[in-house]
Coordinates of C-alpha atoms in Angstrom, one line a residue:
M30 CA -0.3 52.6 32.6
S31 CA 2.7 53.4 30.4
N32 CA 4.0 51.0 27.7
T33 CA 7.0 50.2 29.9
E34 CA 4.8 49.3 32.9
M35 CA 2.6 47.2 30.7
E36 CA 5.6 45.3 29.3
H37 CA 6.9 44.6 32.9
A38 CA 3.5 43.4 33.9
A39 CA 3.3 41.0 31.0
A40 CA 6.8 39.7 31.7
A41 CA 6.0 39.2 35.3
A42 CA 2.9 37.2 34.3
A43 CA 5.0 35.0 32.0
G44 CA 7.3 34.3 34.9
T45 CA 10.4 35.7 33.2
I46 CA 11.0 39.0 34.9
E47 CA 12.7 37.3 37.9
Q48 CA 15.1 35.3 35.8
S49 CA 15.9 38.4 33.7
H50 CA 16.6 40.4 36.9
E51 CA 18.7 37.6 38.4
A52 CA 20.8 37.4 35.2
T53 CA 21.3 41.2 35.3
H54 CA 21.7 41.7 39.1
P55 CA 23.0 38.4 40.6
E56 CA 24.0 40.3 43.7
H57 CA 20.3 40.6 44.7
H58 CA 19.8 36.9 44.7
T59 CA 22.3 35.0 46.9
E60 CA 22.4 31.2 46.5
S61 CA 23.8 28.8 49.0
F62 CA 26.5 26.3 47.9
I63 CA 23.9 23.5 48.0
S64 CA 21.3 25.3 45.9
K65 CA 23.9 26.5 43.3
Y66 CA 26.2 23.5 42.9
V67 CA 24.3 20.5 44.2
F68 CA 20.5 20.8 43.8
S69 CA 20.8 23.3 41.0
M70 CA 17.9 23.9 38.5
D71 CA 20.1 25.9 36.1
H72 CA 20.5 23.8 32.9
K73 CA 24.1 25.0 32.6
M74 CA 25.1 23.7 36.0
I75 CA 23.2 20.5 35.5
A76 CA 25.2 20.1 32.2
K77 CA 28.5 20.4 34.2
Q78 CA 27.2 17.9 36.7
Y79 CA 26.5 15.4 33.9
L80 CA 29.9 16.1 32.3
I81 CA 32.0 15.6 35.4
T82 CA 30.1 12.5 36.6
G83 CA 30.5 11.1 33.1
M84 CA 34.3 11.9 33.1
I85 CA 34.7 10.0 36.4
W86 CA 32.9 7.0 35.0
A87 CA 35.0 7.2 31.8
V88 CA 38.2 6.9 33.8
I89 CA 36.7 3.9 35.7
G90 CA 35.4 2.2 32.6
A91 CA 38.7 2.8 30.7
L92 CA 40.7 1.4 33.7
F93 CA 38.7 -1.8 33.5
S94 CA 39.7 -2.1 29.8
V95 CA 43.3 -1.6 30.7
L96 CA 43.2 -4.3 33.4
F97 CA 41.5 -7.0 31.2
R98 CA 43.9 -6.1 28.3
L99 CA 46.7 -7.0 30.7
Q100 CA 45.3 -10.5 30.9
L101 CA 44.8 -10.7 27.1
G102 CA 48.2 -9.3 26.2
F103 CA 50.2 -11.0 28.9
P104 CA 48.3 -14.2 29.8
D105 CA 51.3 -15.9 31.4
S106 CA 52.6 -13.0 33.3
T107 CA 51.9 -11.9 36.9
F108 CA 51.6 -8.4 38.3
P109 CA 51.9 -8.3 42.1
W110 CA 50.4 -4.8 42.2
L111 CA 47.1 -6.2 40.8
E112 CA 46.6 -8.2 44.0
T113 CA 47.1 -5.0 46.0
L114 CA 44.5 -3.3 43.9
L115 CA 42.0 -6.1 43.4
G116 CA 42.5 -8.3 46.4
H117 CA 41.2 -11.9 46.0
W118 CA 40.1 -11.1 42.4
A119 CA 43.8 -11.2 41.4
K120 CA 45.5 -13.7 43.7
G121 CA 49.1 -14.1 42.8
G122 CA 49.0 -11.0 40.6
R123 CA 46.9 -12.6 37.9
I124 CA 43.3 -11.6 37.3
S125 CA 40.8 -14.4 38.0
P126 CA 38.4 -15.6 35.2
E127 CA 35.5 -14.3 37.3
A128 CA 37.1 -10.9 37.7
Y129 CA 37.9 -10.8 34.0
Y130 CA 34.3 -11.3 32.9
A131 CA 33.1 -8.8 35.5
M132 CA 35.4 -6.2 34.1
V133 CA 34.4 -6.9 30.5
T134 CA 30.7 -6.5 31.6
M135 CA 31.2 -3.3 33.6
H136 CA 33.5 -1.7 30.9
G137 CA 30.7 -2.1 28.3
T138 CA 27.9 -1.0 30.7
I139 CA 29.7 2.0 32.0
L140 CA 31.0 3.3 28.7
I141 CA 27.7 2.8 26.7
F142 CA 25.2 4.0 29.3
F143 CA 27.0 6.2 31.8
V144 CA 29.5 7.9 29.6
L145 CA 28.3 7.9 26.0
T146 CA 24.6 8.2 26.8
A147 CA 24.3 10.3 30.0
G148 CA 27.8 12.0 29.7
L149 CA 27.4 13.0 26.1
S150 CA 23.7 13.7 25.6
G151 CA 23.1 14.8 29.2
T152 CA 25.9 17.4 29.0
F153 CA 25.3 19.0 25.7
S154 CA 21.5 18.7 25.5
N155 CA 21.3 20.5 28.8
L156 CA 23.9 23.0 27.9
L157 CA 22.8 23.9 24.4
I158 CA 19.1 23.4 24.0
P159 CA 18.0 26.5 26.0
L160 CA 20.9 28.5 24.8
Q161 CA 20.5 27.7 21.1
V162 CA 16.7 27.8 20.9
G163 CA 16.5 31.0 22.9
A164 CA 14.9 29.9 26.2
R165 CA 15.5 30.9 29.8
D166 CA 15.9 27.3 30.9
M167 CA 14.4 23.8 30.3
A168 CA 10.6 23.4 30.1
S169 CA 10.8 21.9 33.7
P170 CA 14.0 22.8 35.6
F171 CA 12.8 20.7 38.5
M172 CA 12.4 17.6 36.3
N173 CA 15.8 18.4 34.8
M174 CA 17.4 18.4 38.2
L175 CA 15.6 15.1 39.0
S176 CA 17.0 13.5 35.8
Y177 CA 20.5 14.2 37.0
W178 CA 19.9 12.9 40.5
F179 CA 18.3 9.7 39.2
F180 CA 21.5 9.2 37.0
F181 CA 23.6 9.9 40.1
L182 CA 21.6 7.4 42.2
A183 CA 22.1 4.9 39.3
S184 CA 25.8 5.6 39.5
I185 CA 25.9 4.9 43.2
V186 CA 24.1 1.6 42.9
M187 CA 26.3 0.5 40.0
M188 CA 29.4 1.6 42.0
S189 CA 28.3 -0.4 45.0
S190 CA 28.2 -3.5 42.9
L191 CA 31.9 -3.3 42.6
F192 CA 32.3 -3.8 46.3
V193 CA 30.0 -6.7 47.1
Q194 CA 31.7 -10.0 48.1
T195 CA 30.6 -11.9 45.0
G196 CA 31.6 -9.1 42.7
P197 CA 29.7 -7.1 40.0
A198 CA 27.6 -8.6 37.2
S199 CA 29.6 -10.7 34.8
G200 CA 27.1 -11.8 32.1
G201 CA 28.2 -9.3 29.5
W202 CA 26.8 -5.8 29.0
T203 CA 23.8 -7.3 27.2
A204 CA 23.0 -9.5 30.2
Y205 CA 21.6 -12.4 28.2
P206 CA 19.6 -15.1 30.1
P207 CA 20.0 -17.7 31.4
L208 CA 23.3 -16.5 32.8
S209 CA 21.6 -13.3 34.1
A210 CA 18.4 -15.0 35.1
L211 CA 19.8 -17.7 37.3
G212 CA 21.6 -16.6 40.5
D213 CA 23.4 -20.0 40.6
A214 CA 24.7 -19.7 37.1
S215 CA 28.0 -18.0 38.1
I216 CA 29.4 -15.9 40.9
G217 CA 28.7 -12.8 38.8
S218 CA 25.1 -13.7 38.5
K219 CA 24.3 -13.2 42.2
I220 CA 23.7 -9.9 44.0
G221 CA 25.9 -8.0 41.6
M222 CA 23.4 -8.8 38.8
D223 CA 20.5 -7.5 40.9
L224 CA 22.4 -4.3 41.6
W225 CA 23.2 -4.0 37.8
L226 CA 19.5 -4.3 37.0
A227 CA 18.4 -1.9 39.7
S228 CA 21.0 0.7 38.6
L229 CA 20.0 0.5 34.9
A230 CA 16.3 0.8 35.9
L231 CA 17.1 4.0 37.7
F232 CA 19.1 5.1 34.7
V233 CA 16.1 4.5 32.4
V234 CA 14.0 6.8 34.6
S235 CA 16.7 9.4 34.4
Q236 CA 16.7 9.2 30.6
L237 CA 12.9 9.4 30.3
L238 CA 12.7 12.5 32.5
A239 CA 15.5 14.1 30.5
G240 CA 14.1 13.2 27.1
I241 CA 10.6 14.5 27.8
N242 CA 12.2 17.7 28.9
Y243 CA 14.4 18.1 25.9
I244 CA 11.5 17.5 23.5
S245 CA 9.2 19.9 25.3
T246 CA 11.8 22.6 25.4
I247 CA 12.6 22.4 21.7
L248 CA 9.0 22.2 20.5
N249 CA 7.5 24.8 22.9
M250 CA 10.1 27.3 24.1
R251 CA 11.9 28.6 21.0
T252 CA 12.3 32.3 20.9
K253 CA 10.5 34.5 18.4
G254 CA 11.6 33.8 14.8
M255 CA 13.3 30.5 15.7
L256 CA 11.5 28.3 13.2
M257 CA 12.3 24.6 13.2
T258 CA 14.2 25.2 9.9
R259 CA 16.4 27.7 11.7
L260 CA 17.5 25.4 14.4
P261 CA 21.2 24.5 14.5
L262 CA 22.0 20.9 13.6
T263 CA 23.1 20.3 17.2
I264 CA 19.5 20.8 18.3
W265 CA 18.1 18.5 15.6
G266 CA 20.6 15.8 16.8
F267 CA 19.5 16.2 20.4
F268 CA 15.8 16.3 19.4
F269 CA 15.9 13.0 17.6
T270 CA 18.1 11.5 20.3
A271 CA 15.5 12.3 22.9
I272 CA 12.7 10.8 20.8
L273 CA 14.7 7.6 20.4
G274 CA 15.2 7.4 24.1
V275 CA 11.6 8.0 25.1
L276 CA 10.4 5.4 22.7
S277 CA 13.0 2.7 23.2
F278 CA 14.2 2.8 26.9
P279 CA 10.8 1.6 28.3
V280 CA 11.1 -1.6 26.3
L281 CA 14.5 -2.3 27.9
L282 CA 13.0 -1.5 31.3
S283 CA 10.2 -4.1 30.7
G284 CA 12.9 -6.7 29.9
F285 CA 14.8 -5.9 33.2
I286 CA 11.6 -6.1 35.2
L287 CA 10.8 -9.5 33.7
L288 CA 14.4 -10.6 34.3
L289 CA 14.1 -9.7 38.0
L290 CA 10.8 -11.6 38.2
D291 CA 12.6 -14.7 36.7
R292 CA 15.4 -14.3 39.3
H293 CA 13.2 -13.8 42.4
A294 CA 9.5 -14.6 41.8
G295 CA 9.8 -18.0 40.2
T296 CA 8.5 -16.9 36.8
S297 CA 9.7 -18.3 33.4
F298 CA 9.6 -15.4 30.9
F299 CA 13.2 -16.2 29.7
L300 CA 13.8 -19.6 31.2
S301 CA 12.9 -23.1 29.9
D302 CA 14.2 -26.7 30.1
L303 CA 17.4 -26.0 32.0
Y304 CA 19.8 -28.2 34.0
V305 CA 22.1 -26.8 36.6
A306 CA 24.7 -29.2 38.0
G307 CA 22.6 -32.1 36.8
K308 CA 19.5 -30.9 38.5
V309 CA 16.4 -30.2 36.4
L310 CA 14.9 -26.7 37.0
S311 CA 11.1 -26.3 37.2
N312 CA 11.1 -23.5 34.7
E313 CA 9.4 -24.1 31.4
G314 CA 7.7 -22.2 28.6
G315 CA 10.0 -19.2 28.5
S316 CA 12.4 -18.0 25.8
A317 CA 15.8 -16.5 26.1
I318 CA 15.4 -15.2 22.6
L319 CA 12.5 -13.0 23.8
Y320 CA 14.9 -11.1 26.0
Q321 CA 17.2 -10.6 23.0
H322 CA 14.4 -9.0 21.1
L323 CA 13.5 -6.7 24.0
F324 CA 17.2 -5.8 24.6
W325 CA 18.1 -5.1 21.0
F326 CA 14.9 -3.1 20.4
L327 CA 16.6 -0.6 22.7
G328 CA 20.1 -1.8 21.9
H329 CA 20.2 -0.6 18.3
P330 CA 18.5 2.7 18.8
E331 CA 21.0 3.1 21.6
V332 CA 23.8 3.1 19.0
Y333 CA 22.1 6.2 17.5
I334 CA 21.3 7.7 20.9
V335 CA 25.0 7.7 21.3
I336 CA 26.0 8.9 17.9
L337 CA 23.3 11.5 16.9
P338 CA 24.4 14.1 19.5
A339 CA 28.0 13.7 18.3
M340 CA 26.8 14.1 14.7
G341 CA 25.1 17.4 15.6
I342 CA 28.1 18.7 17.4
V343 CA 30.4 17.8 14.5
S344 CA 28.1 19.5 12.0
E345 CA 28.1 22.7 14.1
V346 CA 31.9 22.8 14.9
L347 CA 33.0 21.9 11.3
A348 CA 30.9 24.7 9.8
I349 CA 32.2 27.3 12.3
N350 CA 35.8 26.3 11.8
S351 CA 35.6 25.9 8.0
R352 CA 34.0 29.4 7.8
K353 CA 31.5 28.0 5.4
P354 CA 27.8 27.3 5.5
I355 CA 27.0 23.7 6.3
F356 CA 26.5 21.9 3.1
G357 CA 22.9 20.5 2.5
Y358 CA 21.2 21.6 5.7
L359 CA 17.8 20.1 4.8
A360 CA 19.5 16.9 3.7
M361 CA 21.3 16.7 7.0
V362 CA 18.0 17.1 8.9
G363 CA 16.3 14.6 6.6
S364 CA 19.1 12.0 7.1
L365 CA 18.9 12.5 10.9
F366 CA 15.1 11.7 10.6
A367 CA 15.8 8.7 8.4
I368 CA 18.4 7.3 10.8
A369 CA 16.1 7.8 13.7
A370 CA 13.2 6.0 11.9
L371 CA 15.2 3.1 10.5
S372 CA 17.0 2.5 13.8
F373 CA 13.8 0.9 15.1
L374 CA 13.6 -1.5 12.2
V375 CA 17.1 -3.1 12.3
W376 CA 17.4 -4.6 15.8
A377 CA 17.4 -8.3 14.7
H378 CA 20.7 -7.9 12.7
H379 CA 22.2 -8.6 16.2
M380 CA 20.4 -11.9 16.2
F381 CA 21.3 -13.5 12.8
V382 CA 22.8 -16.5 14.7
A383 CA 19.9 -16.8 17.2
G384 CA 17.9 -19.1 15.0
I385 CA 15.5 -16.5 13.6
N386 CA 13.7 -17.3 10.3
P387 CA 16.1 -16.7 7.3
F388 CA 13.3 -14.9 5.5
L389 CA 13.0 -12.5 8.4
G390 CA 16.7 -12.2 8.5
S391 CA 16.8 -11.0 4.8
F392 CA 14.2 -8.3 5.8
F393 CA 16.6 -7.0 8.4
V394 CA 19.6 -7.2 6.0
L395 CA 17.7 -4.9 3.6
L396 CA 16.9 -2.4 6.3
T397 CA 20.4 -2.5 7.8
L398 CA 21.9 -1.7 4.4
L399 CA 19.3 1.1 3.9
I400 CA 20.4 2.8 7.1
A401 CA 23.8 3.2 5.5
V402 CA 22.4 5.7 3.0
P403 CA 21.5 8.6 5.4
S404 CA 24.8 8.0 7.1
A405 CA 26.6 8.3 3.8
I406 CA 24.7 11.5 3.1
K407 CA 26.0 13.0 6.3
V408 CA 29.6 12.0 5.6
F409 CA 29.4 13.5 2.1
N410 CA 28.0 16.7 3.5
W411 CA 30.7 17.0 6.2
L412 CA 33.4 16.4 3.6
T413 CA 31.8 19.0 1.3
T414 CA 31.5 21.5 4.1
I415 CA 35.3 21.4 4.8
W416 CA 36.2 21.2 1.1
R417 CA 38.1 24.4 0.2
G418 CA 37.1 25.9 3.5
N419 CA 39.3 28.3 5.4
I420 CA 39.8 25.7 8.1
R421 CA 40.9 26.7 11.6
F422 CA 42.6 23.7 13.1
T423 CA 41.5 24.1 16.7
P424 CA 41.5 20.9 18.9
A425 CA 37.7 20.9 18.5
S426 CA 37.8 20.9 14.7
L427 CA 40.6 18.2 14.7
F428 CA 38.4 15.9 16.8
C429 CA 35.5 16.5 14.4
I430 CA 37.8 15.5 11.4
G431 CA 38.9 12.5 13.5
F432 CA 35.2 11.7 14.0
V433 CA 34.5 11.7 10.3
S434 CA 37.5 9.4 9.8
T435 CA 36.6 6.8 12.4
F436 CA 32.9 7.0 11.4
I437 CA 33.8 6.2 7.8
S438 CA 36.3 3.4 8.6
G439 CA 34.2 1.9 11.3
G440 CA 30.9 2.3 9.4
L441 CA 32.2 0.5 6.3
T442 CA 32.7 -2.7 8.3
G443 CA 29.0 -2.5 9.2
I444 CA 28.2 -3.5 5.7
W445 CA 29.9 -6.8 6.3
L446 CA 28.1 -7.3 9.6
G447 CA 24.8 -6.2 8.2
N448 CA 24.9 -9.1 5.7
S449 CA 23.6 -12.2 7.4
T450 CA 25.7 -14.7 5.4
I451 CA 28.9 -13.0 6.4
D452 CA 27.8 -12.2 9.9
I453 CA 27.3 -15.9 10.7
H454 CA 31.1 -16.2 10.3
V455 CA 32.2 -13.1 12.1
H456 CA 29.5 -12.8 14.8
D457 CA 30.8 -12.6 18.3
T458 CA 34.4 -12.3 17.0
Y459 CA 36.9 -9.4 17.3
F460 CA 35.6 -8.1 14.0
V461 CA 32.4 -7.0 15.9
I462 CA 34.5 -5.4 18.6
A463 CA 36.6 -3.5 16.0
H464 CA 33.5 -2.3 14.2
F465 CA 31.4 -1.0 17.0
H466 CA 34.3 0.5 19.0
L467 CA 35.4 2.5 16.0
V468 CA 32.0 3.6 14.8
M469 CA 30.3 4.1 18.1
G470 CA 32.9 4.2 20.9
V471 CA 35.7 6.2 19.4
S472 CA 33.6 8.4 17.1
A473 CA 31.1 9.3 19.9
I474 CA 34.0 10.1 22.3
F475 CA 35.6 12.3 19.6
G476 CA 32.3 14.1 19.2
M477 CA 32.2 14.6 23.0
F478 CA 35.8 15.9 23.1
A479 CA 35.0 18.3 20.2
G480 CA 32.0 19.6 22.1
I481 CA 34.0 20.1 25.3
Y482 CA 36.9 22.0 23.7
H483 CA 34.5 24.1 21.6
W484 CA 31.9 25.1 24.3
F485 CA 34.4 25.2 27.3
P486 CA 34.5 29.0 27.0
K487 CA 30.7 29.2 27.4
M488 CA 30.7 26.7 30.3
Y489 CA 33.6 28.3 32.3
G490 CA 34.5 31.6 30.8
R491 CA 38.1 30.4 30.0
Y492 CA 39.9 28.6 27.2
M493 CA 41.5 25.2 27.3
N494 CA 45.2 25.0 26.4
N495 CA 45.5 24.3 22.6
T496 CA 49.0 22.8 22.7
I497 CA 47.9 20.1 25.2
G498 CA 44.7 19.7 23.1
Y499 CA 46.7 18.9 20.0
L500 CA 48.8 16.4 21.8
H501 CA 45.7 14.8 23.2
F502 CA 44.1 14.5 19.8
W503 CA 47.0 13.0 17.9
L504 CA 47.8 10.5 20.7
T505 CA 44.2 9.4 20.9
L506 CA 43.6 9.1 17.2
I507 CA 46.8 7.1 16.5
C508 CA 46.1 4.8 19.5
A509 CA 42.5 4.3 18.5
Y510 CA 43.5 3.0 15.0
L511 CA 46.4 0.9 16.3
I512 CA 44.1 -0.8 18.9
F513 CA 41.0 -1.5 16.8
W514 CA 42.1 -1.8 13.2
P515 CA 44.2 -5.0 13.8
M516 CA 41.2 -6.6 15.5
H517 CA 39.4 -6.8 12.1
Y518 CA 42.0 -9.4 11.0
Q519 CA 41.7 -11.3 14.3
G520 CA 37.9 -11.4 13.7
L521 CA 38.1 -12.6 10.1
A522 CA 40.3 -15.4 11.4
G523 CA 37.4 -16.4 13.7
M524 CA 38.9 -15.3 17.0
P525 CA 36.0 -15.1 19.4
R526 CA 35.5 -12.2 21.8
R527 CA 35.2 -12.3 25.7
Y528 CA 37.5 -15.3 26.1
Y529 CA 39.8 -15.2 29.0
D530 CA 42.9 -16.8 27.5
Y531 CA 43.8 -17.6 23.9
S532 CA 47.4 -18.9 24.6
N533 CA 46.3 -22.6 24.7
W534 CA 44.3 -22.3 21.5
E535 CA 46.4 -23.6 18.6
S536 CA 44.3 -21.6 16.0
F537 CA 45.1 -18.2 17.6
K538 CA 48.6 -18.6 18.9
Q539 CA 49.6 -16.5 15.8
F540 CA 47.9 -13.5 17.4
I541 CA 49.8 -13.6 20.7
P542 CA 52.3 -10.9 19.6
L543 CA 49.4 -8.8 18.2
N544 CA 47.5 -9.0 21.5
H545 CA 50.7 -8.0 23.3
F546 CA 51.0 -4.9 21.0
I547 CA 47.3 -3.9 21.3
S548 CA 47.5 -4.1 25.1
I549 CA 50.6 -1.8 25.2
V550 CA 48.8 0.7 22.9
A551 CA 45.7 0.5 25.1
I552 CA 47.7 1.5 28.1
V553 CA 49.3 4.4 26.3
A554 CA 45.8 5.5 25.1
F555 CA 44.5 5.4 28.7
F556 CA 47.3 7.6 30.1
A557 CA 47.0 10.0 27.1
Q558 CA 43.6 10.9 28.4
F559 CA 45.2 12.4 31.5
F560 CA 46.5 15.2 29.3
F561 CA 42.9 16.0 28.7
L562 CA 41.9 15.7 32.3
Y563 CA 44.7 18.0 33.4
N564 CA 43.9 20.5 30.7
F565 CA 40.2 20.5 31.7
F566 CA 40.5 20.9 35.4
Y567 CA 43.5 23.3 35.2
S568 CA 41.7 25.5 32.7
I569 CA 38.6 25.8 34.8
F570 CA 40.6 27.8 37.4
K571 CA 43.8 28.9 35.5
G572 CA 42.9 28.9 31.8
R573 CA 43.2 32.0 29.7
K574 CA 40.1 34.2 30.3
V575 CA 37.6 34.8 27.6
T576 CA 37.3 38.5 26.8
T577 CA 34.6 38.5 24.2
P578 CA 31.1 36.9 24.3
N579 CA 31.7 35.3 20.8
P580 CA 35.3 33.9 20.8
W581 CA 34.8 31.6 17.7
D582 CA 32.9 34.2 15.6
A583 CA 29.9 31.9 15.5
T584 CA 26.3 32.8 14.5
T585 CA 24.2 30.8 17.0
L586 CA 22.3 32.3 19.9
E587 CA 24.5 30.9 22.8
W588 CA 27.2 33.4 21.8
S589 CA 24.9 36.3 22.2
T590 CA 24.7 35.8 26.0
P591 CA 27.2 37.4 28.4
I592 CA 30.5 35.6 29.0
H593 CA 29.2 34.3 32.3
P594 CA 25.5 34.0 31.7
G595 CA 23.3 33.9 34.8
H596 CA 20.3 31.7 35.4
G597 CA 18.0 33.0 32.7
N598 CA 20.8 33.3 30.2
W599 CA 20.0 36.8 28.7
P600 CA 20.0 39.8 31.0
G601 CA 17.3 41.6 29.1
E602 CA 14.9 40.3 26.5
I603 CA 15.7 37.1 24.6
P604 CA 17.0 38.0 21.1
E605 CA 14.8 37.5 18.1
V606 CA 16.0 35.2 15.3
H607 CA 15.9 36.3 11.7
R608 CA 18.0 33.8 9.7
W609 CA 19.3 30.2 9.7
P610 CA 22.4 29.4 11.8
Y611 CA 25.1 29.0 9.1
D612 CA 25.6 32.4 7.4
Y613 CA 29.4 32.3 7.0
S614 CA 31.4 34.0 4.3
R615 CA 28.3 35.7 2.9
D616 CA 27.7 39.2 1.5
G617 CA 31.4 40.1 2.1
K618 CA 31.1 39.3 5.8
D619 CA 32.9 36.5 7.7
F620 CA 29.8 35.6 9.6
I621 CA 26.3 37.0 10.2
P622 CA 24.6 36.1 13.6
Q623 CA 21.1 34.7 13.7
T624 CA 20.0 37.9 15.5
V625 CA 20.8 40.2 12.6
P626 CA 17.7 41.1 10.5
L627 CA 17.6 40.2 6.9
S628 CA 18.7 42.9 4.5
K629 CA 16.4 44.3 1.8
G630 CA 18.2 42.2 -0.8
E631 CA 17.8 39.0 1.2
L632 CA 14.1 39.8 1.8
E633 CA 13.6 40.2 -1.9
G634 CA 15.5 36.9 -2.5
H635 CA 13.1 35.1 -0.2

């Protein structure tokens, strides 16, 4: 047998020859519409499915925020079109209190879980992990497909809750008992809450399937030469995100199961000594605080499940568009690890006013302030990476710079909230809303936008329009600060969140004009996103075509694939990796791809 025949036999035994052949000769493998676009096992198509589903949810979640901001900004006004849109939830053109609380709940749930978790991590982990580590696909393409369809099923169940007669869940996105545990507590605690719990249980299954797949692929399927210390920072971000999800989501699932048992099986895990309409309930022995512990043991790692993928994307895009090596690669990896580890040890800082032992509170204050250190390291390294760089101001790099800005300004206020003595005053006020919307909501969305603009050519073989991208960035950045920065002052004045109407509250009448202003800006911000939506969908079909496999002159492996990579990514053998992913402006060259062997001088230096 010749050497070539032996190589082909080995490739066939490894199961890669078919993928290589399909990638080289797609005409020999015809796929139906269903197998290619619906039940696809190609990680790149699954990434697009996650992205577009997440974008649909983003529009719905943002629309809810616009509707309840109408109530907050114009509490005495009526809008007849609201009754046409919402029916009996807005009789006379004014949103009812029940509908208001349902919208607040669904806005938080949708944006945190369905957009910032599934939409961000699901899209870019799927798209980039096989491409950047040098794999044909995920470790289990079938499990990958299942993860998306469990997410889709969760979406259908959550969507259905919007159309039941009693309306969707309205106990807040945290679903604290007893409001969530008693069907008679409010109209939003009835079947809408059951659907909410069922939807998020399906969502947890989706995230576990996906997370196990991501971890397995990164650990086991790296191409030859791809050491862990040669992984792009995007992959490190996705890796730690997946670990956080696999360890923390089951805890939330256990809380949901116990909550369903309290609702329907007569148990008392979270219920005790309650009166409803003067009637004593039989429940005793449970603790609502137990649910808070279970929820926030997921809830705080969830903050980093949302932000770590964005941090990885920002690190990658900033280095590419600064034409400089990332500053402090090992420090960046180490800080990601420190954030991931510490995120499991700070959950009770959400519970400083829940009656926990003050000594225990001081322990969580210390750990919360400690987690600021690795975050500060990352900020320092991003700023040092762009310092004196030859920066290309693409829409992607602008969103990365915007990310650093909002992460700093939103993160600094976390120092106040992490201190229990101050948090007692500002807990559950608009100060909290301002903090986490800037540091988690806006920053993570900016990371997502940066990733979409940057890797759009790899996803669709076309460019998005830069001019519309610039307009989208500046409108979004300005609106984000105009919406959330003033809320810090409302919170410091003690203005509580989630209230339906502040106009009859003497203490907060001073903020009526400010609420009016914030609501107008929120509406502008919502409609500004349609520039992005138009740009995205128009560019898929009509955008300027990509003519080179590496349009950004980047060094990582995904740009060594064809412009339109098939299922299997590389038509021939998977390239071998010889160097780290950030060789920019080195040895007289603008960039050196990871696939280029080390020179004699570099070998001697090592």
